[in-house]
PDB file of C-alpha atoms in Angstrom:
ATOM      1  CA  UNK A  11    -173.450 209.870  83.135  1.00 52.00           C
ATOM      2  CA  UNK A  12    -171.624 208.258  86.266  1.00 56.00           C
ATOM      3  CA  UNK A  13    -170.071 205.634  84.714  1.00 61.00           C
ATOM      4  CA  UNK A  14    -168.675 207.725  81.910  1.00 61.00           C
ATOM      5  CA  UNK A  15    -166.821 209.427  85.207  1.00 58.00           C
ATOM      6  CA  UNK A  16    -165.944 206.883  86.708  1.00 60.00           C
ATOM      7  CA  UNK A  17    -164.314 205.498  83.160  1.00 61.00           C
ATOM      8  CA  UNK A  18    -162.609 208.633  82.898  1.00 60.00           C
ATOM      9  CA  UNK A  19    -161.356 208.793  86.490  1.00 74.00           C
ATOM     10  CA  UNK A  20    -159.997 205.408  86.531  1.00 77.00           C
ATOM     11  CA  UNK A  21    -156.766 205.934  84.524  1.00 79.00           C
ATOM     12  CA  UNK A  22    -155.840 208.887  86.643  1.00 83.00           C
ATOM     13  CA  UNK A  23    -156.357 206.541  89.661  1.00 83.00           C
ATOM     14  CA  UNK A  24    -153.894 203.915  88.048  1.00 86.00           C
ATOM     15  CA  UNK A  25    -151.558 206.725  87.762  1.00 88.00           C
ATOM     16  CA  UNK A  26    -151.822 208.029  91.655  1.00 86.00           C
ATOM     17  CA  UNK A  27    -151.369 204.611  92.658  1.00 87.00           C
ATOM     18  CA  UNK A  28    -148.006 203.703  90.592  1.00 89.00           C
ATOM     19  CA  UNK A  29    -146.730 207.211  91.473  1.00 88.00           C
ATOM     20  CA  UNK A  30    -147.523 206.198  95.340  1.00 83.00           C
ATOM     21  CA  UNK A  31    -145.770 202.729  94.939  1.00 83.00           C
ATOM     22  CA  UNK A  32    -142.916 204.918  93.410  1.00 78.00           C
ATOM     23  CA  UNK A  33    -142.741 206.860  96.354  1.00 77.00           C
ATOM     24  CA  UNK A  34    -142.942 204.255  98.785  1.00 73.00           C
ATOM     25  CA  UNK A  35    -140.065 202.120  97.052  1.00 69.00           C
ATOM     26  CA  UNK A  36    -138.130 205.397  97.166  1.00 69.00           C
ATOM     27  CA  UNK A  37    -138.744 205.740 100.866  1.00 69.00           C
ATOM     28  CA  UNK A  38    -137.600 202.284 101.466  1.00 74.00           C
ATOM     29  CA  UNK A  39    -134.081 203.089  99.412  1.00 78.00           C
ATOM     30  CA  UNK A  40    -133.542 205.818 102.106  1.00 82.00           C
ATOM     31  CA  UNK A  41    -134.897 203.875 104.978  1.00 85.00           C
ATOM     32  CA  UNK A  42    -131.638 200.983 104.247  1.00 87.00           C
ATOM     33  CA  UNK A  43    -129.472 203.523 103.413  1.00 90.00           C
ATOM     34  CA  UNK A  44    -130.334 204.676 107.012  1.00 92.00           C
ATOM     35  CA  UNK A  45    -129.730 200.914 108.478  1.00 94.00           C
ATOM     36  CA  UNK A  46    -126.944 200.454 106.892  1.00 95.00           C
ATOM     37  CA  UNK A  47    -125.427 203.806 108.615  1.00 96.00           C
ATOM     38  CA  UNK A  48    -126.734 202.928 112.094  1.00 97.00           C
ATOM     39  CA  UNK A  49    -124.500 199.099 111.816  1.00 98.00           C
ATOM     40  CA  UNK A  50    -121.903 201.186 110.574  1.00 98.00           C
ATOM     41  CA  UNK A  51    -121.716 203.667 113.386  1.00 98.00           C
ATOM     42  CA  UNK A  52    -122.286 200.820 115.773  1.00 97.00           C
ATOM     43  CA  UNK A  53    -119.189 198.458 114.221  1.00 97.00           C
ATOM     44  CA  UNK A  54    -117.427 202.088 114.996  1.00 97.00           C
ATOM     45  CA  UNK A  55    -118.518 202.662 118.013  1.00 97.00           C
ATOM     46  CA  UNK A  56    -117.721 198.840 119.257  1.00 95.00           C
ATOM     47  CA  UNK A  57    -114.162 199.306 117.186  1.00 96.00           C
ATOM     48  CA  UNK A  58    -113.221 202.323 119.078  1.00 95.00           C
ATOM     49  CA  UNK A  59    -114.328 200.957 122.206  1.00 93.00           C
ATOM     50  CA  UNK A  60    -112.234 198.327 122.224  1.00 92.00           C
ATOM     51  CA  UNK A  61    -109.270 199.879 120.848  1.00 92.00           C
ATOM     52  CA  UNK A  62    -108.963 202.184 123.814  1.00 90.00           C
ATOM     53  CA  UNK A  63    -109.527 199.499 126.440  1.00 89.00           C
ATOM     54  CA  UNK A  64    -106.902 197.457 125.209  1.00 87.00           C
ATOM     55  CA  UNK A  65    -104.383 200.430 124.397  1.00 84.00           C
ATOM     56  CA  UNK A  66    -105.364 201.826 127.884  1.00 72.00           C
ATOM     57  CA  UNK A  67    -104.692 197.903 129.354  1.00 59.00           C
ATOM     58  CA  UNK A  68    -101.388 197.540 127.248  1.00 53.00           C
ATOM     59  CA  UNK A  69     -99.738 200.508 128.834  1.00 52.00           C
ATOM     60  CA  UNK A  70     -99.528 200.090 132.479  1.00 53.00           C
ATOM     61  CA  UNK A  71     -98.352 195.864 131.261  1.00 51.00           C
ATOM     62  CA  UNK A  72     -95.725 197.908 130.004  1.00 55.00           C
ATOM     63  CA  UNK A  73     -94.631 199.840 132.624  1.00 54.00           C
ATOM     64  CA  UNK A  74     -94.452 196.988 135.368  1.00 53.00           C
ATOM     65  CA  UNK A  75     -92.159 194.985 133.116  1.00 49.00           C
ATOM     66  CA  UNK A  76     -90.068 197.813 132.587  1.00 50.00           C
ATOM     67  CA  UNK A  77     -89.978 198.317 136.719  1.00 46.00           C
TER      68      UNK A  77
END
């Protein structure tokens, strides 16, 4: 009688097991998608950064050659 179980609980096993690899592909899709906003923000964050140093730099140049 256990082995007739076990035969008839070993398909539904299969099946928890691919729909746990489903889930854990799906969590890696979102985990990149989250990586791949972080690098973004960062490249913006650097970007900005830079563009308001050397804005802030390029004005007062301007105003001693104009003195």
């Amino acid at each position: 009688l256990g082995k007739q179980d076990y035969k008839k609980t070993k398909p539904i096993l299969r099946a928890t097991k691919l729909k746990a690899e489903a889930k854990k592909t799906a969590i890696g899709i979102k985990e990149v998608g989250l990586v791949l906003a972080a690098i973004l923000a960062l490249l913006l964050a650097f970007y900005a950064f830079f563009y308001l140093r050397l804005t802030t730099d390029v004005d007062p140049d301007l105003d001693q050659d104009e003195d």
